[in-house]
Short mmCIF file of C-alpha atoms in Angstrom, two decimals:
data_model
loop_
_atom_site.label_atom_id
_atom_site.label_comp_id
_atom_site.label_asym_id
_atom_site.label_seq_id
_atom_site.Cartn_x
_atom_site.Cartn_y
_atom_site.Cartn_z
CA UNK K 28 -40.61 25.59 27.05
CA UNK K 29 -39.79 27.01 24.02
CA UNK K 30 -40.57 25.18 20.73
CA UNK K 31 -36.93 24.17 19.67
CA UNK K 32 -35.64 23.30 23.08
CA UNK K 33 -38.84 20.89 23.28
CA UNK K 34 -37.87 19.54 20.04
CA UNK K 35 -34.51 18.88 21.18
CA UNK K 36 -35.72 17.49 24.47
CA UNK K 37 -37.98 15.01 22.24
CA UNK K 38 -34.98 14.07 20.21
CA UNK K 39 -33.05 13.35 23.51
CA UNK K 40 -35.80 11.28 25.04
CA UNK K 41 -36.10 9.15 21.86
CA UNK K 42 -32.28 8.95 21.65
CA UNK K 43 -32.31 7.48 25.24
CA UNK K 44 -34.76 4.74 23.92
CA UNK K 45 -33.05 3.89 21.00
CA UNK K 46 -29.72 3.62 22.56
CA UNK K 47 -31.16 1.00 24.85
CA UNK K 48 -32.54 -1.10 21.99
CA UNK K 49 -30.84 0.16 18.74
CA UNK K 50 -27.46 0.92 19.45
CA UNK K 51 -25.17 0.92 16.69
CA UNK K 52 -21.69 -1.03 17.24
CA UNK K 53 -18.56 0.95 17.07
CA UNK K 54 -15.77 -0.19 15.21
CA UNK K 55 -13.00 -0.87 17.85
CA UNK K 56 -9.22 -1.10 17.49
CA UNK K 57 -8.04 -4.80 16.90
CA UNK K 58 -5.20 -4.25 19.17
CA UNK K 59 -4.20 -1.17 21.19
CA UNK K 60 -5.43 2.08 19.45
CA UNK K 61 -8.16 4.46 19.42
CA UNK K 62 -11.88 4.87 18.40
CA UNK K 63 -13.60 8.18 17.84
CA UNK K 64 -16.19 10.14 15.57
CA UNK K 65 -15.45 12.72 12.65
CA UNK K 66 -18.16 15.11 11.54
CA UNK K 67 -18.48 18.59 10.47
CA UNK K 68 -20.41 21.43 8.69
CA UNK K 69 -23.37 21.74 10.77
CA UNK K 70 -23.66 25.53 10.04
CA UNK K 71 -26.10 25.66 13.10
CA UNK K 72 -26.38 27.59 16.35
CA UNK K 73 -29.48 29.50 15.45
CA UNK K 74 -32.75 28.37 17.75
CA UNK K 75 -35.34 27.05 15.59
CA UNK K 76 -33.59 27.37 12.30
CA UNK K 77 -33.45 24.37 9.64
CA UNK K 78 -30.02 23.22 10.56
CA UNK K 79 -30.72 22.72 13.98
CA UNK K 80 -33.03 19.99 13.02
CA UNK K 81 -30.87 18.49 10.66
CA UNK K 82 -27.88 18.53 13.02
CA UNK K 83 -30.05 16.84 15.66
CA UNK K 84 -30.77 13.95 13.24
CA UNK K 85 -26.94 13.31 12.87
CA UNK K 86 -26.35 13.78 16.70
CA UNK K 87 -28.94 10.99 17.27
CA UNK K 88 -27.01 8.79 15.58
CA UNK K 89 -23.71 9.69 17.26
CA UNK K 90 -25.40 8.93 20.49
CA UNK K 91 -26.27 5.63 19.63
CA UNK K 92 -22.93 4.30 18.80
CA UNK K 93 -21.82 1.78 21.63
CA UNK K 94 -19.29 1.89 23.15
CA UNK K 95 -19.14 5.94 22.80
CA UNK K 96 -16.21 7.54 21.04
CA UNK K 97 -13.05 8.04 23.15
CA UNK K 98 -13.15 11.61 21.20
CA UNK K 99 -14.90 13.62 18.55
CA UNK K 100 -13.13 15.56 15.85
CA UNK K 101 -15.23 18.51 14.00
CA UNK K 102 -13.15 19.94 11.08
CA UNK K 103 -15.05 23.27 11.09
CA UNK K 104 -18.36 25.13 10.26
CA UNK K 105 -20.22 24.20 13.59
CA UNK K 106 -22.49 27.27 13.32
CA UNK K 107 -23.85 29.35 10.59
CA UNK K 108 -21.73 32.34 11.51
CA UNK K 109 -20.90 34.84 8.74
CA UNK K 110 -22.10 38.11 10.65
CA UNK K 111 -20.40 41.31 11.40
CA UNK K 112 -21.95 41.18 15.07
CA UNK K 113 -19.46 39.57 17.44
CA UNK K 114 -22.44 39.41 20.19
CA UNK K 115 -24.44 37.45 17.63
CA UNK K 116 -21.53 35.23 16.91
CA UNK K 117 -21.09 34.29 20.56
CA UNK K 118 -24.80 33.64 20.95
CA UNK K 119 -24.65 31.19 18.26
CA UNK K 120 -21.69 29.65 19.74
CA UNK K 121 -23.46 29.43 23.09
CA UNK K 122 -26.55 27.93 21.50
CA UNK K 123 -24.40 25.14 19.71
CA UNK K 124 -22.49 24.23 22.75
CA UNK K 125 -25.10 24.53 25.69
CA UNK K 126 -28.21 23.49 23.52
CA UNK K 127 -27.25 21.38 20.50
CA UNK K 128 -24.16 19.81 22.09
CA UNK K 129 -25.52 19.97 25.78
CA UNK K 130 -25.95 16.13 25.74
CA UNK K 131 -22.11 15.65 25.21
CA UNK K 132 -19.98 15.31 28.48
CA UNK K 133 -16.97 17.02 26.80
CA UNK K 134 -14.72 16.23 30.08
CA UNK K 135 -15.43 12.42 29.37
CA UNK K 136 -15.50 12.79 25.41
CA UNK K 137 -13.10 15.54 24.29
CA UNK K 138 -14.26 17.70 21.45
CA UNK K 139 -11.70 19.11 18.81
CA UNK K 140 -12.36 21.54 16.19
CA UNK K 141 -10.78 23.25 13.37
CA UNK K 142 -11.55 26.64 11.90
CA UNK K 143 -13.93 27.06 9.08
CA UNK K 144 -15.24 29.84 6.49
CA UNK K 145 -18.52 30.24 8.43
CA UNK K 146 -16.52 30.54 11.94
CA UNK K 147 -13.32 32.41 11.01
CA UNK K 148 -13.82 34.53 8.36
CA UNK K 149 -11.99 37.89 9.52
CA UNK K 150 -10.12 39.02 12.49
CA UNK K 151 -13.00 39.57 14.70
CA UNK K 152 -14.42 36.07 14.22
CA UNK K 153 -10.87 34.43 14.89
CA UNK K 154 -10.78 36.72 18.15
CA UNK K 155 -14.29 35.19 18.86
CA UNK K 156 -13.12 31.46 18.02
CA UNK K 157 -10.09 31.64 20.31
CA UNK K 158 -12.37 33.32 23.27
CA UNK K 159 -14.94 31.01 23.01
CA UNK K 160 -13.32 27.52 22.18
CA UNK K 161 -10.47 27.96 24.31
CA UNK K 162 -8.30 25.49 22.34
CA UNK K 163 -4.39 24.81 23.00
CA UNK K 164 -2.37 27.83 22.22
CA UNK K 165 0.60 25.76 20.95
CA UNK K 166 -0.11 27.15 17.29
CA UNK K 167 2.34 29.33 15.23
CA UNK K 168 2.86 33.09 16.26
CA UNK K 169 -0.39 35.06 15.29
CA UNK K 170 -2.43 31.61 15.05
CA UNK K 171 -2.34 30.80 18.82
CA UNK K 172 -5.77 29.23 19.54
CA UNK K 173 -6.55 28.60 15.75
CA UNK K 174 -3.78 26.18 14.66
CA UNK K 175 -2.73 23.59 17.54
CA UNK K 176 -1.62 20.24 18.15
CA UNK K 177 -2.89 17.38 20.69
CA UNK K 178 -1.02 14.34 21.79
CA UNK K 179 -3.00 11.35 22.93
CA UNK K 180 -0.45 8.55 23.68
CA UNK K 181 0.68 7.31 20.43
CA UNK K 182 -1.70 9.27 18.37
CA UNK K 183 -0.69 13.07 17.24
CA UNK K 184 -3.65 15.33 16.09
CA UNK K 185 -2.43 18.47 14.41
CA UNK K 186 -5.14 21.05 13.53
CA UNK K 187 -4.35 23.90 10.96
CA UNK K 188 -5.98 26.83 10.07
CA UNK K 189 -6.55 26.92 6.26
CA UNK K 190 -7.76 30.53 6.25
CA UNK K 191 -5.66 32.48 8.53
CA UNK K 192 -6.32 36.40 7.92
CA UNK K 193 -2.43 36.89 8.29
CA UNK K 194 -1.68 35.18 5.31
CA UNK K 195 -4.75 36.23 2.99
CA UNK K 196 -7.84 34.58 4.11
CA UNK K 197 -9.69 31.61 3.02
CA UNK K 198 -7.66 28.96 1.28
CA UNK K 199 -4.20 30.29 2.64
CA UNK K 200 -2.37 28.05 5.23
CA UNK K 201 0.94 28.02 7.07
CA UNK K 202 3.25 25.14 6.58
CA UNK K 203 6.40 25.62 8.43
CA UNK K 204 4.85 25.05 11.79
CA UNK K 205 3.15 21.94 10.31
CA UNK K 206 6.47 20.47 9.23
CA UNK K 207 8.13 21.23 12.68
CA UNK K 208 5.37 19.80 14.76
CA UNK K 209 5.35 16.62 12.81
CA UNK K 210 9.13 16.13 13.24
CA UNK K 211 9.10 16.97 16.90
CA UNK K 212 6.54 13.98 17.15
CA UNK K 213 8.03 11.82 14.77
CA UNK K 214 7.77 9.04 17.42
CA UNK K 215 4.08 8.94 17.18
CA UNK K 216 2.67 5.74 15.82
CA UNK K 217 -0.46 7.55 14.29
CA UNK K 218 -0.48 10.92 12.88
CA UNK K 219 -3.72 12.82 11.84
CA UNK K 220 -3.82 16.45 10.58
CA UNK K 221 -7.04 18.37 10.27
CA UNK K 222 -8.30 21.32 8.43
CA UNK K 223 -11.13 22.92 6.89
CA UNK K 224 -10.42 23.00 3.07
CA UNK K 225 -9.58 19.94 1.03
CA UNK K 226 -6.25 19.79 -0.76
CA UNK K 227 -7.69 17.80 -3.83
CA UNK K 228 -10.83 18.55 -5.55
CA UNK K 229 -14.05 16.46 -4.59
CA UNK K 230 -16.85 15.21 -6.60
CA UNK K 231 -15.66 17.98 -9.62
CA UNK K 232 -16.14 20.91 -7.19
CA UNK K 233 -12.80 22.59 -7.30
CA UNK K 234 -10.97 25.91 -7.18
CA UNK K 235 -8.24 27.41 -5.21
CA UNK K 236 -9.18 29.40 -2.19
CA UNK K 237 -12.73 28.98 -2.09
CA UNK K 238 -13.13 25.29 -2.63
CA UNK K 239 -9.40 23.89 -1.81
CA UNK K 240 -6.28 25.24 -0.22
CA UNK K 241 -4.62 27.66 -2.44
CA UNK K 242 -2.69 25.69 -5.07
CA UNK K 243 0.53 27.35 -4.30
CA UNK K 244 0.73 25.85 -1.06
CA UNK K 245 -1.05 22.38 -1.88
CA UNK K 246 2.20 20.41 -3.29
CA UNK K 247 4.46 21.38 -0.12
CA UNK K 248 1.51 20.70 2.22
CA UNK K 249 1.10 17.28 0.79
CA UNK K 250 4.68 16.73 0.52
CA UNK K 251 5.04 17.16 4.52
CA UNK K 252 2.32 14.86 5.20
CA UNK K 253 3.79 12.18 3.03
CA UNK K 254 7.26 12.55 4.43
CA UNK K 255 6.05 12.65 7.87
CA UNK K 256 4.12 9.25 7.50
CA UNK K 257 0.72 10.87 8.11
CA UNK K 258 -2.14 8.49 7.83
CA UNK K 259 -5.00 10.81 6.83
CA UNK K 260 -5.81 14.46 6.10
CA UNK K 261 -9.42 14.87 7.54
CA UNK K 262 -11.34 17.97 6.10
CA UNK K 263 -14.85 19.08 5.39
CA UNK K 264 -16.17 22.42 3.57
CA UNK K 265 -17.49 20.48 0.42
CA UNK K 266 -20.77 19.18 1.42
CA UNK K 267 -20.16 15.31 0.64
CA UNK K 268 -18.47 12.24 1.88
CA UNK K 269 -15.39 11.51 0.20
CA UNK K 270 -12.05 9.56 0.32
CA UNK K 271 -9.02 9.72 -2.01
CA UNK K 272 -5.39 8.50 -1.64
CA UNK K 273 -2.24 10.41 -2.73
CA UNK K 274 1.04 8.87 -2.37
CA UNK K 275 -0.26 6.58 0.09
CA UNK K 276 -2.28 9.45 2.48
CA UNK K 277 -5.75 9.52 2.59
CA UNK K 278 -7.68 12.67 2.28
CA UNK K 279 -11.18 12.09 3.91
CA UNK K 280 -13.80 14.94 3.55
CA UNK K 281 -16.76 14.72 5.69
CA UNK K 282 -19.34 17.45 5.64
CA UNK K 283 -22.62 16.10 6.29
CA UNK K 284 -23.40 17.11 9.79
CA UNK K 285 -26.36 19.01 9.16
CA UNK K 286 -25.86 21.65 6.50
CA UNK K 287 -29.22 21.01 4.27
CA UNK K 288 -27.32 21.24 0.79
CA UNK K 289 -25.71 18.54 -0.84
CA UNK K 290 -22.55 18.76 -3.45
CA UNK K 291 -24.41 17.05 -5.61
CA UNK K 292 -27.87 16.60 -4.51
CA UNK K 293 -29.52 13.18 -4.89
CA UNK K 294 -25.92 11.42 -4.48
CA UNK K 295 -24.52 12.91 -1.15
CA UNK K 296 -26.20 12.65 2.41
CA UNK K 297 -26.11 13.67 5.99
CA UNK K 298 -23.78 11.54 7.81
CA UNK K 299 -21.07 10.82 10.53
CA UNK K 300 -18.05 9.04 10.53
CA UNK K 301 -17.06 6.45 13.14
CA UNK K 302 -13.28 5.13 13.04
CA UNK K 303 -10.95 3.23 14.62
CA UNK K 304 -7.06 3.35 14.74
CA UNK K 305 -4.74 0.53 15.40
CA UNK K 306 -1.68 -1.12 14.52
CA UNK K 307 -3.23 -2.67 11.32
CA UNK K 308 -4.08 0.97 9.93
CA UNK K 309 -7.40 2.72 9.77
CA UNK K 310 -11.05 1.57 9.45
CA UNK K 311 -14.17 3.67 9.31
CA UNK K 312 -17.99 3.17 8.72
CA UNK K 313 -19.74 6.08 7.41
CA UNK K 314 -23.40 6.29 9.13
CA UNK K 315 -26.55 7.89 7.66
CA UNK K 316 -29.38 9.53 9.95
CA UNK K 317 -30.92 6.10 10.03
CA UNK K 318 -27.76 4.60 11.46
CA UNK K 319 -27.35 2.58 8.17
CA UNK K 320 -23.69 2.03 6.84
CA UNK K 321 -23.52 3.73 3.81
CA UNK K 322 -19.56 3.60 3.06
CA UNK K 323 -16.48 1.86 4.82
CA UNK K 324 -12.77 1.69 4.46
CA UNK K 325 -9.97 -0.38 5.65
CA UNK K 326 -6.66 0.95 5.10
CA UNK K 327 -3.85 0.47 3.89
CA UNK K 328 -4.66 -2.25 1.24
CA UNK K 329 -3.10 -5.53 2.08
CA UNK K 330 0.26 -6.29 0.04
CA UNK K 331 -0.13 -8.00 -3.24
CA UNK K 332 3.12 -9.91 -3.04
CA UNK K 333 1.51 -12.99 -2.22
CA UNK K 334 -1.91 -12.60 -3.96
CA UNK K 335 -3.34 -15.50 -6.16
CA UNK K 336 -2.84 -13.77 -9.40
CA UNK K 337 -4.45 -15.33 -12.60
CA UNK K 338 -3.01 -14.28 -15.97
CA UNK K 339 -5.62 -13.03 -18.55
CA UNK K 340 -4.85 -13.92 -21.84
CA UNK K 341 -5.55 -11.65 -24.79
CA UNK K 342 -9.19 -11.77 -26.36
CA UNK K 343 -12.14 -12.75 -24.25
CA UNK K 344 -12.07 -14.93 -20.99
CA UNK K 345 -14.13 -15.55 -18.08
CA UNK K 346 -13.73 -12.53 -15.46
CA UNK K 347 -11.96 -13.28 -12.02
CA UNK K 348 -15.30 -11.41 -10.54
CA UNK K 349 -18.60 -11.17 -11.90
CA UNK K 350 -22.05 -9.54 -10.18
CA UNK K 351 -21.91 -7.30 -7.43
CA UNK K 352 -18.83 -7.37 -5.25
CA UNK K 353 -19.31 -7.99 -1.56
CA UNK K 354 -18.20 -5.09 0.92
CA UNK K 355 -14.44 -5.09 1.37
CA UNK K 356 -13.69 -6.45 -1.83
CA UNK K 357 -10.53 -5.26 -4.03
CA UNK K 358 -10.15 -6.03 -7.46
CA UNK K 359 -6.30 -5.88 -8.47
CA UNK K 360 -4.58 -5.64 -11.89
CA UNK K 361 -1.07 -6.08 -12.70
CA UNK K 362 -0.35 -4.32 -16.05
CA UNK K 363 3.21 -4.48 -17.86
CA UNK K 364 4.23 -4.21 -21.44
CA UNK K 365 5.62 -1.69 -23.88
CA UNK K 366 3.68 0.89 -25.29
CA UNK K 367 3.71 1.66 -29.08
CA UNK K 368 5.51 4.38 -30.85
CA UNK K 369 3.80 7.61 -31.80
CA UNK K 370 0.43 6.15 -31.34
CA UNK K 371 -2.85 8.53 -30.63
CA UNK K 372 -5.47 6.08 -31.05
CA UNK K 373 -7.64 4.52 -28.41
CA UNK K 374 -6.03 1.38 -27.07
CA UNK K 375 -7.62 -1.44 -24.81
CA UNK K 376 -5.86 -2.87 -22.07
CA UNK K 377 -8.97 -4.35 -20.73
CA UNK K 378 -12.59 -4.07 -21.23
CA UNK K 379 -15.87 -5.73 -19.78
CA UNK K 380 -18.14 -6.51 -22.98
CA UNK K 381 -21.90 -6.62 -22.57
CA UNK K 382 -23.91 -7.58 -25.49
CA UNK K 383 -25.68 -4.82 -27.39
CA UNK K 384 -24.19 -1.88 -25.43
CA UNK K 385 -21.01 0.02 -24.88
CA UNK K 386 -18.71 -1.76 -22.54
CA UNK K 387 -19.79 -0.63 -18.92
CA UNK K 388 -15.94 -0.34 -18.05
CA UNK K 389 -13.00 0.31 -20.33
CA UNK K 390 -9.33 0.95 -19.45
CA UNK K 391 -6.95 1.71 -22.00
CA UNK K 392 -4.70 4.42 -23.34
CA UNK K 393 -5.93 7.48 -24.94
CA UNK K 394 -4.30 10.45 -27.00
CA UNK K 395 -0.95 11.01 -28.47
CA UNK K 396 0.70 11.14 -24.69
CA UNK K 397 -1.09 7.48 -24.17
CA UNK K 398 -2.79 8.44 -20.91
CA UNK K 399 -4.23 5.55 -18.83
CA UNK K 400 -7.95 6.20 -18.71
CA UNK K 401 -10.85 4.58 -17.14
CA UNK K 402 -14.15 4.75 -18.73
CA UNK K 403 -17.35 3.83 -16.84
CA UNK K 404 -20.72 3.71 -18.00
CA UNK K 405 -23.60 4.73 -15.91
CA UNK K 406 -26.65 3.88 -17.90
CA UNK K 407 -27.72 3.78 -21.51
CA UNK K 408 -28.03 7.23 -23.08
CA UNK K 409 -25.91 8.85 -20.47
CA UNK K 410 -22.44 10.02 -20.87
CA UNK K 411 -19.70 7.98 -19.06
CA UNK K 412 -17.40 8.96 -16.51
CA UNK K 413 -13.56 9.24 -16.94
CA UNK K 414 -10.71 8.84 -14.41
CA UNK K 415 -7.08 9.53 -15.80
CA UNK K 416 -3.70 8.71 -14.50
CA UNK K 417 -0.35 8.99 -15.68
CA UNK K 418 0.90 9.52 -19.37
CA UNK K 419 2.52 6.01 -20.43
CA UNK K 420 4.18 7.78 -23.36
CA UNK K 421 5.74 6.53 -26.61
CA UNK K 422 8.03 3.43 -26.81
CA UNK K 423 8.24 3.10 -23.21
CA UNK K 424 8.19 -0.11 -20.86
CA UNK K 425 5.54 0.11 -18.00
CA UNK K 426 4.88 -1.97 -14.96
CA UNK K 427 1.88 -1.10 -12.91
CA UNK K 428 -0.64 -2.17 -10.30
CA UNK K 429 -4.25 -0.89 -10.20
CA UNK K 430 -6.78 -1.54 -7.27
CA UNK K 431 -10.54 -1.02 -7.80
CA UNK K 432 -11.86 -0.67 -4.26
CA UNK K 433 -15.81 -0.04 -4.93
CA UNK K 434 -16.16 0.94 -0.93
CA UNK K 435 -13.86 3.90 -1.75
CA UNK K 436 -16.41 5.39 -4.09
CA UNK K 437 -14.80 7.96 -6.80
CA UNK K 438 -11.58 7.55 -4.94
CA UNK K 439 -11.45 3.94 -5.25
CA UNK K 440 -9.61 3.56 -8.70
CA UNK K 441 -5.98 3.46 -7.84
CA UNK K 442 -2.59 3.22 -9.17
CA UNK K 443 1.07 2.68 -8.47
CA UNK K 444 4.32 1.65 -10.06
CA UNK K 445 5.53 -1.97 -9.23
CA UNK K 446 7.66 -1.96 -6.33
CA UNK K 447 6.06 1.15 -4.64
CA UNK K 448 3.73 0.55 -1.69
CA UNK K 449 2.21 3.97 -1.77
CA UNK K 450 -1.24 4.08 -3.76
CA UNK K 451 -2.79 7.17 -5.58
CA UNK K 452 -6.17 7.67 -6.86
CA UNK K 453 -7.01 8.36 -10.35
CA UNK K 454 -8.15 12.06 -11.03
CA UNK K 455 -11.98 12.14 -11.80
CA UNK K 456 -14.81 14.79 -11.47
CA UNK K 457 -17.49 11.93 -10.41
CA UNK K 458 -19.38 11.64 -7.47
CA UNK K 459 -19.58 8.01 -7.56
CA UNK K 460 -17.22 5.26 -8.33
CA UNK K 461 -17.43 1.63 -9.01
CA UNK K 462 -19.85 0.85 -5.95
CA UNK K 463 -22.72 0.21 -8.31
CA UNK K 464 -21.14 -1.79 -11.15
CA UNK K 465 -22.44 -5.12 -11.69
CA UNK K 466 -19.09 -6.64 -13.03
CA UNK K 467 -20.03 -8.67 -16.33
CA UNK K 468 -18.94 -12.39 -16.46
CA UNK K 469 -16.35 -11.69 -19.45
CA UNK K 470 -13.53 -9.50 -19.64
CA UNK K 471 -11.50 -8.54 -22.91
CA UNK K 472 -7.83 -8.12 -22.90
CA UNK K 473 -6.13 -6.20 -25.57
CA UNK K 474 -9.29 -5.36 -27.71
CA UNK K 475 -12.60 -3.49 -27.20
CA UNK K 476 -15.88 -4.93 -26.94
CA UNK K 477 -16.58 -5.29 -30.68
CA UNK K 478 -13.76 -7.80 -31.17
CA UNK K 479 -9.99 -8.49 -31.89
CA UNK K 480 -9.85 -5.20 -34.12
CA UNK K 481 -11.82 -2.82 -31.95
CA UNK K 482 -9.59 -0.37 -30.16
CA UNK K 483 -6.66 -3.01 -30.10
CA UNK K 484 -3.68 -2.77 -28.28
CA UNK K 485 -0.91 -1.29 -30.54
CA UNK K 486 2.34 -1.97 -28.48
CA UNK K 487 4.47 -4.99 -28.75
CA UNK K 488 3.91 -6.26 -25.36
CA UNK K 489 0.98 -6.40 -22.77
CA UNK K 490 0.56 -8.80 -19.90
CA UNK K 491 -2.49 -8.52 -17.61
CA UNK K 492 -3.10 -10.52 -14.32
CA UNK K 493 -5.95 -10.05 -11.82
CA UNK K 494 -6.86 -11.24 -8.38
CA UNK K 495 -9.58 -10.50 -5.94
CA UNK K 496 -8.81 -9.82 -2.52
CA UNK K 497 -11.31 -9.79 0.41
CA UNK K 498 -10.02 -7.38 3.16
CA UNK K 499 -10.39 -8.22 6.95
#
């Protein structure tokens, strides 16, 4: 037996033993729905290579899930690819399916893929992808077997090719067909769209075409998702786990299936995502290679209409939450008032004063456009991280909801106008969010941590209320 086959055989034998005694409970629908796994970016397919071992470590977790997923979604970069030799590319695919994924009964648990930059980088590789994967050929003209859709009862899955050679290659995506498919299946209760490239930057790694869908496509692409009531766009490519919301639609990036690089190192980790969809929405758990839950989500957020709001008086008062928040906890804020005329000085809406240090959390207005900004301190002597949202402008009334959802990581600072039901994440370049913030016991409204004259709010009116919500 070759060394790599012996290694995979040993992993499989250990998996059987662990599955019997160390099963990982799957999230299941609470009412009729679906449960599944999403993972991507293994960049494997080469016997004995590093990524074969890292991919096996993630697969060992997927195999411990009980019950097993109904299906698996893999949004790209299964193999290392990027070769000019079509036969070498076929050999990588063969090794990936027959050896590395040989444990999976694909008749019982279907496995659906998107294209990726390691697998469909030119016309030759696109042809090999079609030939090997034999995916549905219901895509737009010229993209048969590359873009496609699958319907499973009340669930629609649409797979888009975000680097079609017929449009210009990496970062280029067709949108007319996507809109038509979503319209044809408007009766589907659940709609998920999958592509390799993100639409919005992740962890500060941005740039048209190479890291995201080209910016000439992104606004129309997202408008289509919002208009069709899509739950989430699932992508990979950036070697991280990340979730953001934009106008109520989630962007979920999972690219931790084995590629031995991180964006950035020291924060991101190898992982898979196990998810459940039902009439209440989407829930997921992100599992590392030890099977530990590192991140989780329940979406959509509950209505705030009947929340127990506590008005926060100007000045310093006890905070509605102190210490480390429990998992599945959201701190919601209601902000209303009127901005000052022609003010560019920083103005505090709310901050968390801590003796002898810069406030670890500051929310306020900055600059001549009075831009809503959250500043989060990390540690003494290190620069803080910034989240920004809309400009409030001069002498204007405002009425906003803010949700601080630590389980969402950097995407968990969200806003919406009062009366809207759709949340949007603040823009940020941080790889972490509020998940490690220990909330101080005091909050200060209308002034900074140094007292009533520190960056005081300059407008004629400011009202702040807060509530803490435990998600089910």
